Coordinates of C-alpha atoms in Angstrom, one line a residue:
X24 CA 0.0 0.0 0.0
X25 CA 2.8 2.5 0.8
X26 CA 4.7 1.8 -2.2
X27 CA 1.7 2.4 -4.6
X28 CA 0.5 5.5 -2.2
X29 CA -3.5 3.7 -2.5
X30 CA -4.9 5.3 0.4
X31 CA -4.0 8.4 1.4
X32 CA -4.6 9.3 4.5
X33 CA -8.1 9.9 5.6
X34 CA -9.5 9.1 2.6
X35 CA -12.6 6.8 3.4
X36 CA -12.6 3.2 1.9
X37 CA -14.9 0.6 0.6
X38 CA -14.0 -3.4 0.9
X39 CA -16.0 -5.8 -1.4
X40 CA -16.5 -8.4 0.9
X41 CA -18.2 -11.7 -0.2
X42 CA -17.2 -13.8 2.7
X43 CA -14.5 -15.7 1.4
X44 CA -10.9 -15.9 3.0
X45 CA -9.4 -13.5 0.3
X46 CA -11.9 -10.4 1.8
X47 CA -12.0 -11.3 5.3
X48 CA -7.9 -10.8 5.6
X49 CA -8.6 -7.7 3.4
X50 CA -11.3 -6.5 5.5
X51 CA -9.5 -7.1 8.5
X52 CA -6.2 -5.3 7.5
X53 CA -7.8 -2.3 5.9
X54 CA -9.5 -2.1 9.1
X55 CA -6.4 -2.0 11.4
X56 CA -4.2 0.5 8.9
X57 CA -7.4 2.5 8.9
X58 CA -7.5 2.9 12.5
X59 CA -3.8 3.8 12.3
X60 CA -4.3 6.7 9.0
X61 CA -7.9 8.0 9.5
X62 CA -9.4 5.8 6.9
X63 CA -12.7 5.2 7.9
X64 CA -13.7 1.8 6.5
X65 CA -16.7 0.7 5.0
X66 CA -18.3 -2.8 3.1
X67 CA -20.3 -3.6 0.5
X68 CA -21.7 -7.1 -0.1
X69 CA -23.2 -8.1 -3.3
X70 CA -26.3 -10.9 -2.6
X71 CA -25.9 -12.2 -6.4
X72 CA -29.0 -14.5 -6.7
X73 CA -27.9 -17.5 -7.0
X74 CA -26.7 -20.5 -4.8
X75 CA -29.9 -20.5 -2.9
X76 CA -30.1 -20.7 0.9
X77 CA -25.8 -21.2 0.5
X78 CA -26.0 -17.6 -0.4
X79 CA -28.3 -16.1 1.8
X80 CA -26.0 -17.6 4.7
X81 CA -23.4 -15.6 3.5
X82 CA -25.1 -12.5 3.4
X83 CA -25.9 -13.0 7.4
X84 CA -22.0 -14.0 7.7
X85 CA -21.0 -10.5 6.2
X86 CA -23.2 -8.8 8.7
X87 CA -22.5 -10.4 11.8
X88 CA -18.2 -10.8 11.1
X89 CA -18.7 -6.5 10.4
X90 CA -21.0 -6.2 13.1
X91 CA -19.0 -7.4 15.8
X92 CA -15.7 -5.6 14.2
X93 CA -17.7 -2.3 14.4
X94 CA -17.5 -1.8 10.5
X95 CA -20.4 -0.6 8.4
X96 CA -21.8 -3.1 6.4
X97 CA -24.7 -2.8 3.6
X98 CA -25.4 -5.5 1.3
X99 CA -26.9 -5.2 -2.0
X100 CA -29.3 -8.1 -3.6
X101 CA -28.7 -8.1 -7.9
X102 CA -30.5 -11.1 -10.1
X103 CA -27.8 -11.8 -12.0
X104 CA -29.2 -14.8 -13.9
X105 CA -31.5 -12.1 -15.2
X106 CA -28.8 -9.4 -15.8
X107 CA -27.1 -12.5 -17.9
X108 CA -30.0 -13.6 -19.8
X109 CA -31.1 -10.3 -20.5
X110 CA -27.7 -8.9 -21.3
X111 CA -26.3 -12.5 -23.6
X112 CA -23.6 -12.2 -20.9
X113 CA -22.2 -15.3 -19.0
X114 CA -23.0 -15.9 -15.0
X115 CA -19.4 -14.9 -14.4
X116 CA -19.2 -11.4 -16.4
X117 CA -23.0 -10.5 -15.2
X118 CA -22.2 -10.7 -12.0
X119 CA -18.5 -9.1 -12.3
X120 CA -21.0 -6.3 -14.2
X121 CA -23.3 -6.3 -11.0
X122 CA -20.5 -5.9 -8.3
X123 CA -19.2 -3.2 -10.1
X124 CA -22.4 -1.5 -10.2
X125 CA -22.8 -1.8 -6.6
X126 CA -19.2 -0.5 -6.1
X127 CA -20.1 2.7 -8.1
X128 CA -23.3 3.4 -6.6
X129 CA -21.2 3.5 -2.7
X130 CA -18.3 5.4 -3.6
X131 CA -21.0 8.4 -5.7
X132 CA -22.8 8.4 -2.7
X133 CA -19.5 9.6 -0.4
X134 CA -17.3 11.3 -3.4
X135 CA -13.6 10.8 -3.1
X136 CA -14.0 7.0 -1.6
X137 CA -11.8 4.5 -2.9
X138 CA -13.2 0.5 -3.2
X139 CA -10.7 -2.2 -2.1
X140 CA -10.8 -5.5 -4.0
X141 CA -9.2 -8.9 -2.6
X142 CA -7.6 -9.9 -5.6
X143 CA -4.0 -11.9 -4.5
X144 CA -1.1 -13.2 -6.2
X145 CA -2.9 -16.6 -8.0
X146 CA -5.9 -14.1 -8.8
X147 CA -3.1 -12.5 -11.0
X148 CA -1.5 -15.4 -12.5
X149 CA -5.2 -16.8 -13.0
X150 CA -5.6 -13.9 -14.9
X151 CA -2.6 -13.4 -16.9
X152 CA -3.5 -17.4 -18.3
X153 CA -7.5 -16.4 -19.1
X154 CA -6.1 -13.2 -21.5
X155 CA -3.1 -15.3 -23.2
X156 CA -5.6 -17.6 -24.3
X157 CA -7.7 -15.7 -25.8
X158 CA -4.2 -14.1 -27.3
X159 CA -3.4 -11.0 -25.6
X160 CA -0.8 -8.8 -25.7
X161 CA 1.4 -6.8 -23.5
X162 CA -1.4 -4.8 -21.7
X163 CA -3.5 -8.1 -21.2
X164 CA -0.1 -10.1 -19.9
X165 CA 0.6 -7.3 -17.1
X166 CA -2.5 -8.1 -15.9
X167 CA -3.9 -6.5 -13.1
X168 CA -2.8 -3.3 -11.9
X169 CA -2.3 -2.6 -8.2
X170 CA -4.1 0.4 -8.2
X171 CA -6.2 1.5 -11.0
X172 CA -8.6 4.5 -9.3
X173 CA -10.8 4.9 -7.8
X174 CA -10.1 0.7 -7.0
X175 CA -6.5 -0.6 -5.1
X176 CA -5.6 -4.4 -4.8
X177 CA -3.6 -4.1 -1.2
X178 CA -3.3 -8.2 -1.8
X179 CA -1.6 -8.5 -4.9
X180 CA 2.2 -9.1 -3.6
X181 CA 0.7 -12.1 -1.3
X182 CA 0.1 -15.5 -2.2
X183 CA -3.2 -17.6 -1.7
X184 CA -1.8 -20.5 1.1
X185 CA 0.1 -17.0 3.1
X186 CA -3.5 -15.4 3.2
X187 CA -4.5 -18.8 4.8
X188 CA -2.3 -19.0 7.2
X189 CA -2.3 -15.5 8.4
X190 CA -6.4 -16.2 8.5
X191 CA -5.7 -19.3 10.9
X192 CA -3.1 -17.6 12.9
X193 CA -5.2 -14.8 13.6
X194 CA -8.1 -16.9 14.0
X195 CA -10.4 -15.1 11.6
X196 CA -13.6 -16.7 10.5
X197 CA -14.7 -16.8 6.8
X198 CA -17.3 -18.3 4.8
X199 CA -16.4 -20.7 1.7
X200 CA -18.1 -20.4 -1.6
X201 CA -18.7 -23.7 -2.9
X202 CA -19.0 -22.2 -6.7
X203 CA -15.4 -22.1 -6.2
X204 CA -15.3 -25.9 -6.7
X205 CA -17.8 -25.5 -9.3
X206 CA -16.0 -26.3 -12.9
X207 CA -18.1 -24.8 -15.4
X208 CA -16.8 -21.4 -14.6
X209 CA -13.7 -20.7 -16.7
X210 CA -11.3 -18.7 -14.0
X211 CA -12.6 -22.3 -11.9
X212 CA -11.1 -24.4 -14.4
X213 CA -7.7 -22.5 -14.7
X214 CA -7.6 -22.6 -11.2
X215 CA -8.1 -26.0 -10.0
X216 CA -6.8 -27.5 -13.4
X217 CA -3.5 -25.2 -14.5
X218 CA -2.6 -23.2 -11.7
X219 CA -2.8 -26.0 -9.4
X220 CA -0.5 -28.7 -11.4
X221 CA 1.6 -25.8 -12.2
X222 CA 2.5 -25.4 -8.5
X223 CA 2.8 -28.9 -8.1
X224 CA 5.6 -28.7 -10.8
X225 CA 7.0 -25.8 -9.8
X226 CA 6.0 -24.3 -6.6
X227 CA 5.9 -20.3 -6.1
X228 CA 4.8 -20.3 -10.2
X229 CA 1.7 -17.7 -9.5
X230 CA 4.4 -15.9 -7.2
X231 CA 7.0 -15.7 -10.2
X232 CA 3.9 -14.9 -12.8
X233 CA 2.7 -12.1 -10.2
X234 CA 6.0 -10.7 -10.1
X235 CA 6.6 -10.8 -14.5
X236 CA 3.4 -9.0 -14.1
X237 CA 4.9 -6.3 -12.6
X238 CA 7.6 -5.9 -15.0
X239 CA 5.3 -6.2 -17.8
X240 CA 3.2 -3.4 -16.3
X241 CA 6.8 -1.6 -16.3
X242 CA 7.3 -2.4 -20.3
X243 CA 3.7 -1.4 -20.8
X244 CA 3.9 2.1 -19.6
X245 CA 7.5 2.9 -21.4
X246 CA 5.6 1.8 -25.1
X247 CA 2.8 3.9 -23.8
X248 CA 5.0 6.9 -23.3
X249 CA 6.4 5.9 -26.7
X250 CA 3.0 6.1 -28.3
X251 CA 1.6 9.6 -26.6
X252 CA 5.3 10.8 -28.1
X253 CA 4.1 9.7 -32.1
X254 CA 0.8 10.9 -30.9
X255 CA 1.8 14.5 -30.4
X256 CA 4.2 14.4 -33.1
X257 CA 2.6 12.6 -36.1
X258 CA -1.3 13.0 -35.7
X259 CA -3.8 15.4 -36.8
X260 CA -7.2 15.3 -35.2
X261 CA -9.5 16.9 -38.0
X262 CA -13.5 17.1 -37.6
X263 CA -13.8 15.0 -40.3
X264 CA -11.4 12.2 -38.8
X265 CA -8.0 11.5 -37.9
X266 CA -4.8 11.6 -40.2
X267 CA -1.6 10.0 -39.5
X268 CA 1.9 11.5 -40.8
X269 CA 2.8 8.7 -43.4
X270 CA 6.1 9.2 -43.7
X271 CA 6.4 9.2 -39.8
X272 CA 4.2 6.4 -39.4
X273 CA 6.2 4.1 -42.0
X274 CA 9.3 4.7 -40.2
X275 CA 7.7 3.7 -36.4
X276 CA 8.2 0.4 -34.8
X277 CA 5.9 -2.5 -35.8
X278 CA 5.3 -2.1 -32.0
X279 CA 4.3 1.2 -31.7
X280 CA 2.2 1.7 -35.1
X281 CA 0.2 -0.9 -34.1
X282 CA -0.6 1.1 -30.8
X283 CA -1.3 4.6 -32.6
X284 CA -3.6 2.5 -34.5
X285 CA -5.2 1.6 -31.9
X286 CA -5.3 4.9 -30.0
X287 CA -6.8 6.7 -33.6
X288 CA -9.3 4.2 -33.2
X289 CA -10.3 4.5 -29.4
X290 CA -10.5 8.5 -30.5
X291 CA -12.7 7.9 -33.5
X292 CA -14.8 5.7 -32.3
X293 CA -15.0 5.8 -28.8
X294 CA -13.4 1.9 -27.9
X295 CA -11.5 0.1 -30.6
X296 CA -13.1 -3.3 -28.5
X297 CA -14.6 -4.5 -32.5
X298 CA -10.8 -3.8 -33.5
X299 CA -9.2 -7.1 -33.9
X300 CA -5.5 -7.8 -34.7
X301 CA -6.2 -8.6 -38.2
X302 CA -7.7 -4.7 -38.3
X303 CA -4.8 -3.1 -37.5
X304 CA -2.5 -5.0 -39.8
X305 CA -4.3 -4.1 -42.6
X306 CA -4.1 -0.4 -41.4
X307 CA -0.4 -1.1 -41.2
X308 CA 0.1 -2.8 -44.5
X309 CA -2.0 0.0 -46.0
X310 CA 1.0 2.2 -45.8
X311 CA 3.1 0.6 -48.7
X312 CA -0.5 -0.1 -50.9
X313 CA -1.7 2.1 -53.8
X314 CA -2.1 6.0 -53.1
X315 CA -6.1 6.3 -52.8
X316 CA -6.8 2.7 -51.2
X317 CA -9.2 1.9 -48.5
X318 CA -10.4 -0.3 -46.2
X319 CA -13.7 -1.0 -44.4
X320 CA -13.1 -1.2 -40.6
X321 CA -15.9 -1.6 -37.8
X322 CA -18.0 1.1 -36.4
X323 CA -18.7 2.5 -39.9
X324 CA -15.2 3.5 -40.5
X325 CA -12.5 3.2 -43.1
X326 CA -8.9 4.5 -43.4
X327 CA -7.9 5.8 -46.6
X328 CA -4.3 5.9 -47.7
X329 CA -3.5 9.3 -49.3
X330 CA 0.0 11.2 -50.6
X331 CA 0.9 12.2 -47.3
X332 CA -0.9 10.4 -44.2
X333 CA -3.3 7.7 -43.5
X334 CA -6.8 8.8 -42.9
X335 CA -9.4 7.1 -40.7
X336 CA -12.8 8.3 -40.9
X337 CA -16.2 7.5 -39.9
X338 CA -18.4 6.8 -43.3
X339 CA -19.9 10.1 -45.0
X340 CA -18.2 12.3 -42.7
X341 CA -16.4 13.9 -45.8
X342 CA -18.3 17.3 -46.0
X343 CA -19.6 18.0 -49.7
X344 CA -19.4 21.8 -50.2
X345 CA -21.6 22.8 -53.1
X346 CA -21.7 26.8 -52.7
X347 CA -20.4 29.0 -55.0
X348 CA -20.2 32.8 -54.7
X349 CA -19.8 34.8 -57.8
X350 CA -17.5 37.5 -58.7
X351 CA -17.8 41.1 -60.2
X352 CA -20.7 40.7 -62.3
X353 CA -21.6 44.3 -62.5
X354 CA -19.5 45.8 -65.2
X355 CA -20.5 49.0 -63.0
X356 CA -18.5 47.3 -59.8
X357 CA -15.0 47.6 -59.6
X358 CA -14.3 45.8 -56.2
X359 CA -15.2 43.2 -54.0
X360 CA -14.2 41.1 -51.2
X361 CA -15.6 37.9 -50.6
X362 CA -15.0 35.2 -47.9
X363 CA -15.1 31.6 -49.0
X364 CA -13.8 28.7 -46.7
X365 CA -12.4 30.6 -44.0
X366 CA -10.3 32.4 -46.9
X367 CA -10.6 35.9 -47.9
X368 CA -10.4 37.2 -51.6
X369 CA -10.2 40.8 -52.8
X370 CA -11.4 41.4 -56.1
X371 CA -10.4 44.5 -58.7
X372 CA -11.8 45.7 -62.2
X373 CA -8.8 47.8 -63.7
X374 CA -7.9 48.7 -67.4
X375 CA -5.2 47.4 -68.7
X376 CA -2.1 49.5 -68.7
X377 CA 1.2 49.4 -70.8
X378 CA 4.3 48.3 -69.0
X379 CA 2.6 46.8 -66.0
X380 CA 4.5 44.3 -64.5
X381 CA 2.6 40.8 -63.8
X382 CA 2.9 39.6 -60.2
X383 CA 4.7 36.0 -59.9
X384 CA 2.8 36.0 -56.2
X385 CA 1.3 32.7 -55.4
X386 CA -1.7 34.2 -54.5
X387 CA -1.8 36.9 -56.3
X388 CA -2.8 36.6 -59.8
X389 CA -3.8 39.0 -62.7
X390 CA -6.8 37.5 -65.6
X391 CA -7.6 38.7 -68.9
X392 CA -11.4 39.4 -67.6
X393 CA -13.1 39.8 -71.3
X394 CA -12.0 36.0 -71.9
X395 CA -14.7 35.1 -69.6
X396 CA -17.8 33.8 -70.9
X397 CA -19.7 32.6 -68.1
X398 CA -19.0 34.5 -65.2
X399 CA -16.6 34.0 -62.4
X400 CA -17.5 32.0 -59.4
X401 CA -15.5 30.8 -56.2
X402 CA -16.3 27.1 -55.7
X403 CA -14.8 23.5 -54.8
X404 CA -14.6 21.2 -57.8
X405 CA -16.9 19.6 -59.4
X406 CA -17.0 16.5 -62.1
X407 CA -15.5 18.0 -65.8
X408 CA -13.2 20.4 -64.5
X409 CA -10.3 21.2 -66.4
X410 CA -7.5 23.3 -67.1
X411 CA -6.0 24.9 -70.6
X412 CA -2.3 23.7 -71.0
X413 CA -2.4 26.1 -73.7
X414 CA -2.4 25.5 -77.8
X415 CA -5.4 24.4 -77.2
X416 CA -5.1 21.3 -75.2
X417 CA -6.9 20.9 -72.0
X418 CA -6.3 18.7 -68.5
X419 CA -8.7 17.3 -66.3
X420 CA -8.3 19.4 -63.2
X421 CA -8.6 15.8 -61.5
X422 CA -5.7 14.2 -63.3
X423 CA -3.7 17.8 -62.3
X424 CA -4.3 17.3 -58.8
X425 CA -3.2 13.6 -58.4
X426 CA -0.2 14.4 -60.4
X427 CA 0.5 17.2 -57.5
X428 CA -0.3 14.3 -55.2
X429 CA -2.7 16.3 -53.2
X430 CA -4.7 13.5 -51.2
X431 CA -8.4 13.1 -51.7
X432 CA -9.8 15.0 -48.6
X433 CA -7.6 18.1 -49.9
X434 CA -9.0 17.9 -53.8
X435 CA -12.3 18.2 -52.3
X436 CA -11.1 21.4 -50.4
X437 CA -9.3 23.2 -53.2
X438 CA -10.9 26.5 -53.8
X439 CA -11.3 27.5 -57.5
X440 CA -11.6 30.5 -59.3
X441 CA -14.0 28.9 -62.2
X442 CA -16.0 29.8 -65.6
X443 CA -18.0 27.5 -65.7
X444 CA -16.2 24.0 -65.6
X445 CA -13.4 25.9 -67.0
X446 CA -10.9 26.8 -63.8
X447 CA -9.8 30.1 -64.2
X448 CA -7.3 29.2 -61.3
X449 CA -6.7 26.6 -59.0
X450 CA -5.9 28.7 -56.0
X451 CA -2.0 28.3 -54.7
X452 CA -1.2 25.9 -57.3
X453 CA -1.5 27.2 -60.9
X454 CA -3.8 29.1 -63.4
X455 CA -5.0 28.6 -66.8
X456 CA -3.2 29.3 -69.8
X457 CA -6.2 30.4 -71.8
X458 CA -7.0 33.7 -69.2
X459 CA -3.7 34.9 -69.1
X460 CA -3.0 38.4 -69.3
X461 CA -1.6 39.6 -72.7
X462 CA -0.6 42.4 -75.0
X463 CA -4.3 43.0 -76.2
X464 CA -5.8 42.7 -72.9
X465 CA -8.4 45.2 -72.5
X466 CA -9.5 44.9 -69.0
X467 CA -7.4 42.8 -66.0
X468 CA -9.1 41.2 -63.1
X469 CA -7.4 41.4 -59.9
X470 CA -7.5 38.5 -57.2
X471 CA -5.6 38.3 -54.5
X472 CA -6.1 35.9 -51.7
X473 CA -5.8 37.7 -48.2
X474 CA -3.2 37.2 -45.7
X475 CA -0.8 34.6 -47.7
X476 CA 2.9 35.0 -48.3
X477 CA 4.5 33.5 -51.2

């Protein structure tokens, strides 16, 4: 407890007591460190429905073992072969879910309490064997962590027979749960049928497991640190989704990609739990694949490889942007300004002058304003864009873009200076050859693009 600071003192805490050996020692300790730090100590015991009159004896154990220790006691009564049922969930995780619950509902009712749990040394190496076969990784192998607020496992760096002996040497009562005999529980089954034969090969194994936990836990946090570094450095958040440097994200460790995938993920969607392995290799792999390629992921989502990052969005959040906002269409008008985008344009009428010198400003740009025949508009693109190349050959404003490898997402943002599907100028990148200003220009149209260098 001191070496993981759980309970500062004062701070009032809550002991999930069933009955069993595991949360009587618990009980009991709390209750004597409390007495020595100002922890006032409370417990909660969860009456699951089951077990029949087995159960109900337990309850009235709880009550008289806190009773005549002077500890606070309520008890909670949850049907959770109902909650199971109901929920599709087995007797084991509805009535993990119900605890929990119950836990919650004591510790809002007297804010800044913490909850104690029991859980010991062959609790972790129990655990530790449940995740590695359902093929965990890292996280899942360090199992359990000592303290994970608001709940703190005091009993973690103490083995299952020392509990019993301190229990007999102290003479401390407890009640035994007969489920725990019961094998068609999984964590039962590990129990009585791996971890037991594992100790009789090699005693002190859940010790040793407990303790590779710990330096699990240690490797987990450095590749965490590792990933909230990429995270800062290589991520964008965007409304639309998330984009990942790709450059950045090629040159990561298979380790940590895999991680920022997942953390993009968690962001996007809230829980990457529908995220499977296979998932975030083909997010990985996607990196080296064809510029424009996507895949379909869970939760309505996708991640799109484009020129310069990996994209993963949720499906249709790509805004289409249909406006358009005309320009100096009163030959009577000889300046505007008009926003579009979050960009500002100023627009000029002026007669052509001799010896004027055209601007080579990036945004800045000078038109011959009597070549155009439909009317200037500010707009995104649109299908059958194109520019002149001059001579009388045109592009398709698509095939431009891809060729400046501008990703998908950015195509659709590219503001144009159009007539009609003819673009005048594709702002920042280049203009068309057919409205450029020459020796019989009459009248020049004057756009610059407000607040950009270059």
């Amino acid at each position: 407890m001191e070496k993981y600071k759980m309970l500062p003192a004062g701070t009032p805490v809550l002991v999930g007591f069933s009955g069993g050996p595991d949360s009587a020692a618990l009980l009991v300790l709390l209750k004597e460190y409390g007495a020595l730090h100002g922890n006032p100590v409370r417990a909660v015991h969860v009456h699951h429905g089951i077990r029949g009159e087995s159960a109900d004896r337990d309850l009235v154990f709880c009550e008289v073992f806190c009773r005549e220790r002077g500890i606070p006691f309520r008890a909670f009564k949850r049907d959770v072969p109902g909650m199971a049922g109901k929920e599709g969930l087995s007797i084991e995780e509805a009535g993990r879910k119900a605890r929990y619950e119950v836990f919650r509902q004591c510790m809002e009712a007297e804010p800044g309490m913490r909850t104690a749990l029991a859980h010991h040394q062959n609790d972790q190496a129990e655990t530790m064997l449940f995740r590695l076969m359902r093929g965990t990784g890292l996280k899942g192998l360090g199992g359990m962590r000592p303290v994970s607020l608001p709940y703190i496992r005091p009993l973690l760096c103490v083995g299952k027979d020392e509990i019993l002996r301190w229990l007999a040497q102290e003479q401390i009562p407890w009640a035994e749960d007969e489920s725990n005999a019961d094998l068609s529980y999984e964590r039962n089954r590990i129990r009585h049928q791996l971890i037991v034969p594992m100790e009789e090969i090699r005693p002190g194994s859940a010790a040793r497991m407990a303790a590779a936990a710990e330096r699990l836990r240690e490797d987990e946090d450095f590749m965490e640190q590792e990933t909230e570094r990429a995270w800062e450095h290589y991520v964008r958040v965007r409304e639309q989704g998330i984009d990942i440097q790709l450059t950045a994200f090629t040159e990561l460790h298979p380790a940590i990609r895999k991680r920022l995938v997942l953390r993009c993920m968690e962001r996007l969607c809230g829980s990457a739990r529908d995220l499977t392995a296979v998932h975030v290799e083909q997010i990985c792999a996607l990196a080296s694949g064809k510029r424009g390629s996507r895949i379909l992921l869970p939760g309505d989502t996708c991640a799109v490889l484009g020129y310069r990052e990996i994209s993963l969005r949720r499906a249709g959040k790509e805004p289409e942007i249909t406006t358009e906002i005309p320009v100096l269409r009163d030959d009577s008008v000889v300046y505007e300004e008009h926003e579009f985008l979050g960009e500002t344009f100023l627009f000029s009428l002026e007669a052509a002058g001799k010896n004027e010198k055209i601007p080579t400003n990036c945004y800045t740009k000078w038109f011959d304003y009597d070549k155009i025949r439909e009317g200037a508009v500010l707009r995104t693109r649109r299908p059958g864009d194109y520019l002149a190349n001059g001579k009388g050959s045109h592009k398709k404003l698509k095939d431009y873009l891809i060729d400046c490898k501008l990703p998908r997402e950015e195509r659709d943002k590219c503001i144009l200076l159009a007539d009609g599907s003819h673009v005048i100028w594709a702002v920042g990148l280049r203009i068309s050859e057919d409205y450029k200003v020459s020796g019989h220009t009459k009248r020049i149209l004057k756009v610059r693009k407000k607040n950009a260098e270059g």
